[in-house]
Coordinates of C-alpha atoms in Angstrom, one line a residue:
X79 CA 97.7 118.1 102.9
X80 CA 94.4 117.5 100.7
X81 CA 91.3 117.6 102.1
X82 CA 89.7 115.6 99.5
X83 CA 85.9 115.7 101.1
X84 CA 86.3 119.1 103.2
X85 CA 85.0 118.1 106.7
X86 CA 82.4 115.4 105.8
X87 CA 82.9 111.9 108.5
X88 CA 81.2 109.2 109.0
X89 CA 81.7 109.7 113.2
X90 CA 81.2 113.0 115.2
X91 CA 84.3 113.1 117.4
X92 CA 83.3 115.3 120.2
X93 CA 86.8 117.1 120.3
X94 CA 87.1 117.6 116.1
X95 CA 87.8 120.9 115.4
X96 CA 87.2 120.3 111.9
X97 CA 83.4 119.3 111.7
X98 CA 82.5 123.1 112.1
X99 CA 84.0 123.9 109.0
X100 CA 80.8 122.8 107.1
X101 CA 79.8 126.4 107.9
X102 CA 82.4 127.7 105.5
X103 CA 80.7 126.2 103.0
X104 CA 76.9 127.1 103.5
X105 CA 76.1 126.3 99.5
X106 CA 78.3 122.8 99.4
X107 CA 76.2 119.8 99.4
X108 CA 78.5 117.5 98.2
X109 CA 81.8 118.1 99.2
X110 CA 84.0 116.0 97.3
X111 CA 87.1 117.3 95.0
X112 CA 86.0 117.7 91.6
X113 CA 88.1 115.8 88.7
X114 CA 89.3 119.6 87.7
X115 CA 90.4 120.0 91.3
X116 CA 92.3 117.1 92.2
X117 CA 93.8 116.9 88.0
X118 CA 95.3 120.9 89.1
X119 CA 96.4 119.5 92.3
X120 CA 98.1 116.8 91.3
X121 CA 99.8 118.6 88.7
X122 CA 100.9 121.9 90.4
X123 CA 102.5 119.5 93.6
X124 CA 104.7 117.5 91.7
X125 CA 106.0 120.7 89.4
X126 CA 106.4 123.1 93.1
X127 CA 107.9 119.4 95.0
X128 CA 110.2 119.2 91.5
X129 CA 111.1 122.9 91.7
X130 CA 112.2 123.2 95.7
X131 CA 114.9 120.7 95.4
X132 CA 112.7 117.7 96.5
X133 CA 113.6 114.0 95.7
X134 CA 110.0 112.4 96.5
X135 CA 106.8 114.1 95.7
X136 CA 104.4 113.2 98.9
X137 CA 100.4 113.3 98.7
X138 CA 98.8 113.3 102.0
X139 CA 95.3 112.6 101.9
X140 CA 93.4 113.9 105.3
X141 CA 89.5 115.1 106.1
X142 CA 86.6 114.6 107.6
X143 CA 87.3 110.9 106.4
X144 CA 88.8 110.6 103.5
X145 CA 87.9 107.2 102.9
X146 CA 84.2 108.2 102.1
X147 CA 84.8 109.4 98.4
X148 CA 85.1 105.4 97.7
X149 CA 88.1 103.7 96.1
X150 CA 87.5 105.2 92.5
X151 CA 88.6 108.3 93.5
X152 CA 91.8 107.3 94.8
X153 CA 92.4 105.1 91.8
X154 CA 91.8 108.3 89.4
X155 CA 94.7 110.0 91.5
X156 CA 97.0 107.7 91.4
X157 CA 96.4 107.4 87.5
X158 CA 97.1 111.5 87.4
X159 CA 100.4 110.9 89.7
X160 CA 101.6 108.6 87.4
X161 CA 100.5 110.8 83.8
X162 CA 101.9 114.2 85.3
X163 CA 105.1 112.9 87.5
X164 CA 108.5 112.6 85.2
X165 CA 110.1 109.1 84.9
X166 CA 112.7 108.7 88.0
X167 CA 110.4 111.0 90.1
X168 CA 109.2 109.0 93.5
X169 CA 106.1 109.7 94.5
X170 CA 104.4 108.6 97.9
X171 CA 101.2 108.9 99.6
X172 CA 99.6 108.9 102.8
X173 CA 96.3 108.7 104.1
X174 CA 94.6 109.1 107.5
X175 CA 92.1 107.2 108.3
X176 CA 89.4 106.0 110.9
X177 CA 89.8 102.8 110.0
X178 CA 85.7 101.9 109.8
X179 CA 85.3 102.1 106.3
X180 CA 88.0 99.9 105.0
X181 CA 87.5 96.2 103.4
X182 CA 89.5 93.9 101.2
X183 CA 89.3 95.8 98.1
X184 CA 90.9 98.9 100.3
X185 CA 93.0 96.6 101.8
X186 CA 94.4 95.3 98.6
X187 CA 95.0 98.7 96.8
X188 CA 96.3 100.0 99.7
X189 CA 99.3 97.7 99.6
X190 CA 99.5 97.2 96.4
X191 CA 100.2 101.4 95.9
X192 CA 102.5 101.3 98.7
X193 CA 100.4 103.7 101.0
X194 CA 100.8 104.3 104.2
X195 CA 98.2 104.6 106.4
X196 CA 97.5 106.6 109.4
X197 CA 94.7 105.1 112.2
X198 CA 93.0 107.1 114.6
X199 CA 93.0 105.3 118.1
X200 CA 92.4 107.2 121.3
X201 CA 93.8 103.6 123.3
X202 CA 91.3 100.9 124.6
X203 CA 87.9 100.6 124.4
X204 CA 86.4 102.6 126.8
X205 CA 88.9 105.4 126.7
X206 CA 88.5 105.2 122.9
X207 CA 84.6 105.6 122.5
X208 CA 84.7 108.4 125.1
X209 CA 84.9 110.4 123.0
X210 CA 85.1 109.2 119.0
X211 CA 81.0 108.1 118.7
X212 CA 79.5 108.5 115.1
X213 CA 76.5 110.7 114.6
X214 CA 74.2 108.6 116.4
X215 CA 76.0 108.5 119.3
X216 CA 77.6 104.7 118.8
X217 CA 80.7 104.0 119.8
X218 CA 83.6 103.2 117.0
X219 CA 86.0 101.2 118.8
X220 CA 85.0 97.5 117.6
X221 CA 84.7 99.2 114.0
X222 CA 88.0 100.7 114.5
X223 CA 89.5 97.3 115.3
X224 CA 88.6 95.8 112.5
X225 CA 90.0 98.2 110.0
X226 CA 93.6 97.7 112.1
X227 CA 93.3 93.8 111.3
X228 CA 92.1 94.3 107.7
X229 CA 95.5 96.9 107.4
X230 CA 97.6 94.2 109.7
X231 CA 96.4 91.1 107.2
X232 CA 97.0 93.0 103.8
X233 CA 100.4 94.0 104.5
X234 CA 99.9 97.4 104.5
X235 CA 102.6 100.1 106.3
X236 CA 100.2 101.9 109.1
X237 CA 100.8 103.8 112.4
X238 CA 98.6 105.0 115.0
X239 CA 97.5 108.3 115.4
X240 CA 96.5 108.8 119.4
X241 CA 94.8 112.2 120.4
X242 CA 95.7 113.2 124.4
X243 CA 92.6 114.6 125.7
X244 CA 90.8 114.6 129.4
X245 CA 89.9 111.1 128.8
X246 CA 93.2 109.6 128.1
X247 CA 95.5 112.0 129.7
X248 CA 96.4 110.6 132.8
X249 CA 96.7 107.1 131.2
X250 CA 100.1 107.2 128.9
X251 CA 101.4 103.8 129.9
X252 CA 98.2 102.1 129.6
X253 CA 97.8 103.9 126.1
X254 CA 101.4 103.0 125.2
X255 CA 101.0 99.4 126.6
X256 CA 97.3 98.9 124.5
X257 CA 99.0 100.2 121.4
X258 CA 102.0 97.8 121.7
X259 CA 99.8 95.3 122.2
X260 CA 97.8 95.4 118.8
X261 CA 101.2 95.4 117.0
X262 CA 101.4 99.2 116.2
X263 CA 105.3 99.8 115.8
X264 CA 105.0 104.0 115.0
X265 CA 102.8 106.2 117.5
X266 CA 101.7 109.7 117.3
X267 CA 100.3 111.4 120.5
X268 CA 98.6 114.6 119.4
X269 CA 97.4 117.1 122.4
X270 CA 94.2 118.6 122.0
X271 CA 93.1 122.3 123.3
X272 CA 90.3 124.0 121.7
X273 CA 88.3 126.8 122.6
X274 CA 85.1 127.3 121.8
X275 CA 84.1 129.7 119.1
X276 CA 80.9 131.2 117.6
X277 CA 78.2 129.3 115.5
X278 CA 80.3 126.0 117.0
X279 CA 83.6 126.5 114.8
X280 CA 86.7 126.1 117.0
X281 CA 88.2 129.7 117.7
X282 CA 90.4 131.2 115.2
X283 CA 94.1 131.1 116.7
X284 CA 95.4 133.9 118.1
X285 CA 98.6 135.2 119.7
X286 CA 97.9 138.7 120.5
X287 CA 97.2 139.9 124.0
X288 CA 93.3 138.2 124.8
X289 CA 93.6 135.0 126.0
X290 CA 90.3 134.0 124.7
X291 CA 87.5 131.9 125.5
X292 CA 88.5 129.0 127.9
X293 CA 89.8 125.3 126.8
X294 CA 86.6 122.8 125.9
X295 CA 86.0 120.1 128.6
X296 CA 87.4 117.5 126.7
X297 CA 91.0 119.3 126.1
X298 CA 94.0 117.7 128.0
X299 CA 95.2 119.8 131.1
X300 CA 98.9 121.1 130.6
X301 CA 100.4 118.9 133.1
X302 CA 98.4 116.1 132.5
X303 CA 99.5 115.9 128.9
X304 CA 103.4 116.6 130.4
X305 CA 102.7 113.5 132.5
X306 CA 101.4 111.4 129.5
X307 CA 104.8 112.3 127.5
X308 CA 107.1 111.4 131.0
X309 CA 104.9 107.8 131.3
X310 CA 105.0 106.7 127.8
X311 CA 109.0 107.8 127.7
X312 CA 109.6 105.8 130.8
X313 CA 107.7 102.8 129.3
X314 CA 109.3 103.2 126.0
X315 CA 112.7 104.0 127.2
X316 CA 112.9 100.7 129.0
X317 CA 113.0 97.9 125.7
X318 CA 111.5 99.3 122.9
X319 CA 114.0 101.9 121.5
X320 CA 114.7 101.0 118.2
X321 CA 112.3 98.6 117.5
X322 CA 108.8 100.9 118.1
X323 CA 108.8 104.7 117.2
X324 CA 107.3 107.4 118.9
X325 CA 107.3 110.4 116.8
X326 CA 107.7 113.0 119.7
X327 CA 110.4 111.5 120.8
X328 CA 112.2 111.3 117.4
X329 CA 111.7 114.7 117.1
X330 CA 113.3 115.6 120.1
X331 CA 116.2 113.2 119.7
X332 CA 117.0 115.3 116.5
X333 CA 116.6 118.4 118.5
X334 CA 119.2 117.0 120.9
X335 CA 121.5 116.3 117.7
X336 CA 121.0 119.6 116.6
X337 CA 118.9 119.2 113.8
X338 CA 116.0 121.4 112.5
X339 CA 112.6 121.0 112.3
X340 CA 111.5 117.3 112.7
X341 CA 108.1 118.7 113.5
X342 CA 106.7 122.4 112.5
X343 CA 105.1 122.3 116.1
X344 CA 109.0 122.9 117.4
X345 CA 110.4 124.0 114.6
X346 CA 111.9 128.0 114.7
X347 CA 109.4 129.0 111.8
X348 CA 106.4 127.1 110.4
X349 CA 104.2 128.1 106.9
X350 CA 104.9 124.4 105.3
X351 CA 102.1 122.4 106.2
X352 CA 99.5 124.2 104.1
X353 CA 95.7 122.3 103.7
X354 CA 94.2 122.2 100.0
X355 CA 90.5 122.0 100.6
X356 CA 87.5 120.3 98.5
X357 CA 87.0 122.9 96.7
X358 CA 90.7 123.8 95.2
X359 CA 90.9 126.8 98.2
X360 CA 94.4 126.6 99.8
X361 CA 95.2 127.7 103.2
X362 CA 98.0 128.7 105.3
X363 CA 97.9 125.6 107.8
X364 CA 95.1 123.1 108.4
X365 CA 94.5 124.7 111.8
X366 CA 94.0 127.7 109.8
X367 CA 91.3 126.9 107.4
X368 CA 89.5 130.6 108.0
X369 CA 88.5 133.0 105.5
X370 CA 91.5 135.5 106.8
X371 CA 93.9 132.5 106.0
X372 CA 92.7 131.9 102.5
X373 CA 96.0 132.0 99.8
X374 CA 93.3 131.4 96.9
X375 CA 92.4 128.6 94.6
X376 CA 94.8 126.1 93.0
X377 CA 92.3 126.2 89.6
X378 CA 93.2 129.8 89.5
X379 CA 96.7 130.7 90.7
X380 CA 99.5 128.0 90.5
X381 CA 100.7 126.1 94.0
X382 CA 104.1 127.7 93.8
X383 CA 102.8 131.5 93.9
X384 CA 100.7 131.1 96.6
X385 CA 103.2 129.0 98.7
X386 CA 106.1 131.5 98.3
X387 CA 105.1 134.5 98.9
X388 CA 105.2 137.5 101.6
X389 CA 101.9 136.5 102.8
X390 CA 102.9 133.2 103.7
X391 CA 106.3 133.8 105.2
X392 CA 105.4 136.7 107.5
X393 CA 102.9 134.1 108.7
X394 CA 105.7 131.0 109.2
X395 CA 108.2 133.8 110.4
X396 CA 105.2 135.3 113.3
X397 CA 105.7 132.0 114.7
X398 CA 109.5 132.4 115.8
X399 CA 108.9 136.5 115.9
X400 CA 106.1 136.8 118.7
X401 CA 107.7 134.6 121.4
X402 CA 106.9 135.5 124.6
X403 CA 110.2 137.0 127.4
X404 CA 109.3 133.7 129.0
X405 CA 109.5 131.8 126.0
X406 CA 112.9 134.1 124.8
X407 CA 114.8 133.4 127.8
X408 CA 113.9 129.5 127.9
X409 CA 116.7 127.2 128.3
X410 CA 114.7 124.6 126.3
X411 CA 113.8 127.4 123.5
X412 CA 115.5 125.5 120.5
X413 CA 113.8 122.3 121.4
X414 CA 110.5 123.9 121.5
X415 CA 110.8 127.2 119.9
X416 CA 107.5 128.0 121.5
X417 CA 105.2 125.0 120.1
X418 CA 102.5 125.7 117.7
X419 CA 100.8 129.1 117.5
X420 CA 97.4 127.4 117.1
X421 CA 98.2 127.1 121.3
X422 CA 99.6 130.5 122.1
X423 CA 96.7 131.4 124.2
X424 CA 97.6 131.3 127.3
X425 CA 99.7 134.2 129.1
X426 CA 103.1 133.6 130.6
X427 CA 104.3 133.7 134.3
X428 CA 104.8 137.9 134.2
X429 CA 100.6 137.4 132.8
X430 CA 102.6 138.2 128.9
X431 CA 99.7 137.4 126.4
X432 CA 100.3 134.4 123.4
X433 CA 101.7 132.1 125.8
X434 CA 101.5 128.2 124.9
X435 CA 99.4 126.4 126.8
X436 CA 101.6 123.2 126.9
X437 CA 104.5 125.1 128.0
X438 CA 103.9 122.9 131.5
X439 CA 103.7 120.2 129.2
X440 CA 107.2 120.1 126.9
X441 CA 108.9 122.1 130.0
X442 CA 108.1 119.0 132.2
X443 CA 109.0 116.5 129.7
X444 CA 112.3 118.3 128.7
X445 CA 113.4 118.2 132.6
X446 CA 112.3 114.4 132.9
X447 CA 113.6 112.9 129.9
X448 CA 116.7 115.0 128.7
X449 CA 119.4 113.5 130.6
X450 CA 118.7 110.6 128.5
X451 CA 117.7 112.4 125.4
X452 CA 121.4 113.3 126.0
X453 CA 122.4 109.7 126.1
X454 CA 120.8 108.7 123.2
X455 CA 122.4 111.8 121.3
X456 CA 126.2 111.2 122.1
X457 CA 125.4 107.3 120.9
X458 CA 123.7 108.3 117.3
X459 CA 126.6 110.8 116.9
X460 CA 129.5 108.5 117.7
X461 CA 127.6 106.2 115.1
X462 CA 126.1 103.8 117.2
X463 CA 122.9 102.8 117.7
X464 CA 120.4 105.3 119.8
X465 CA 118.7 101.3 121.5
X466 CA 121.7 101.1 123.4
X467 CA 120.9 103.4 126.1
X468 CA 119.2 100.7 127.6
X469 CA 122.3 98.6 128.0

């Protein structure tokens, strides 16, 4: 993913663990991708997409808010993904959004280029703005609103992406109903854990033996965020398989099916969701974005040597290789092969270090929902459709 403006926003979530990263950059004023940047970029993706076999060339466009560089910027890289991609090639792209930026002109090139959008919404208002206030200490949800119902009137494809914190944990059905409500038909619930970390950056991931520094005050408890998962599943299950998506639990319907990946949180190795910053600098994950992680600039060194390389397959490969006992001898292992790494913090029931934290969390889920996870598997293999475990 591209980080066209580093971690510049125009709102000061309390929970981002990427505002800090303005630290990393103590001579950037500007941070926005320079035409030499985003020109290499664009170029070096499509030819490392083209040469791993891929049949669609995606560019995902993330930040800070990446709707701050203005429409012209966007409009320049569509005009480089149409000069440097080969006729026949696809190319899509994505974009993830607050929302309280966009206007007609967005709305129209949005949908006219076919882009999907990601929406940040934490549910409804007052859960929302508990936590997602701009830099004066407003809240964003009315702001927020409106850039779903400028997306909704233009046409263009969007889902909702919906951080689980201390605010919202407990409230999964409320959070799933609010969402249905506004007409959102794909969800993403993303858990958030941070620990704090010196000069205010989040704390570099770790999965040796120190647990760290604890969990922030705003970071979901483990079996509050297991409880979310069980409350949106049982509201879910109940009419709205097949009509609204929930990407955890397409993920783990494909883990029932016996299918790889889906997600790198659960997948056996991870290393393939590298972030390209401002500045051309690539690193090994966007959770990563620390000097230790740094592969080197795309201005200097081609995408494809610094994506396949030792470096960065001991690091996907560390993922699957420094499992805890607990996590080795998990009945659930190949549905959750341990969760992210960014998480192993926590220590295990014999007090192992690089535990995950949500291990409460998925193990809870797994126990409540698998039965008809199961269900839904034997339908989708016998070639029917997976809505009709509600029959």
């Amino acid at each position: 993913m591209a980080k066209p403006i580093g971690p510049r926003c125009n709102i000061a979530c309390r929970y981002c663990y990427y505002l800090g990263k303005e630290k990393l950059f103590p001579e950037e004023k500007k941070f926005r991708m320079s035409d030499e940047v985003l020109e290499a970029y664009t170029r070096h993706l499509i030819h490392a997409s083209l040469a791993a076999g891929m049949g669609e060339v995606t560019f995902a466009w993330q930040g800070g808010e990446p709707t701050m560089l203005g429409l012209d910027f966007y409009a320049k890289a569509l005009a480089l993904q149409r000069k440097h991609a080969p006729a026949g090639v696809t190319v899509t792209n994505v974009l993830q959004t607050n929302g309280m930026l966009l206007d007609d002109d967005w709305g129209r090139f949005l949908h006219d280029n076919g882009v999907l959008v990601g929406i940040s919404i934490d549910g409804p208002k007052q859960v929302h703005d508990r936590y997602r206030l701009d830099r004066a200490g407003r809240p964003s949800f009315d702001a927020v609103m409106r850039g779903l119902d400028l997306l909704q009137r233009h046409g263009v494809a969007h889902n909702a992406l919906t951080t689980v914190h201390r605010a919202n944990g407990g409230k999964g059905r409320e959070v799933y109903r609010f969402l249905k409500g506004l007409g959102i038909e794909h969800m993403q619930f993303i858990p958030i854990a941070e620990r704090g970390g010196p000069d205010g950056l989040a704390a570099v991931p770790q999965v040796d033996s120190d647990p760290g520094p604890p969990v922030t005050d705003w970071s979901v408890r483990p079996r509050a965020y297991g409880k979310f998962l069980c409350d949106v599943f049982d509201t879910w299950i109940k009419r709205d398989v097949g009509r609204i998506f929930v990407q955890h639990f397409d993920a783990m319907l494909g883990k029932w099916l016996g299918r790889p990946g889906g997600l790198c949180v659960f997948a056996e190795t991870c290393g393939d969701g590298l972030a390209l910053e401002h500045d051309g600098s690539l690193y090994s994950c966007d959770h990563y974005v620390f000097p230790e992680y740094r592969l080197g600039r795309i201005t200097d060194t081609p995408l494809d040597q610094m994506l396949w390389t030792d470096r960065q397959t001991a690091f996907g490969q560390h993922k699957r290789d420094s499992l805890t006992a607990q996590c080795r001898g998990c009945a659930f292992r190949a549905a959750c092969n341990g969760g992210c790494p960014k998480h192993r913090f926590a220590t295990s029931r014999s007090g192992e270090g690089g535990h995950n934290y949500f291990c409460e969390s998925y193990t809870m889920f797994f126990h409540h929902a698998g039965q008809r996870l199961s269900d839904m598997a034997r339908l989708v293999a016998s070639g029917r459709s997976a809505a009709e475990v509600l029959a």
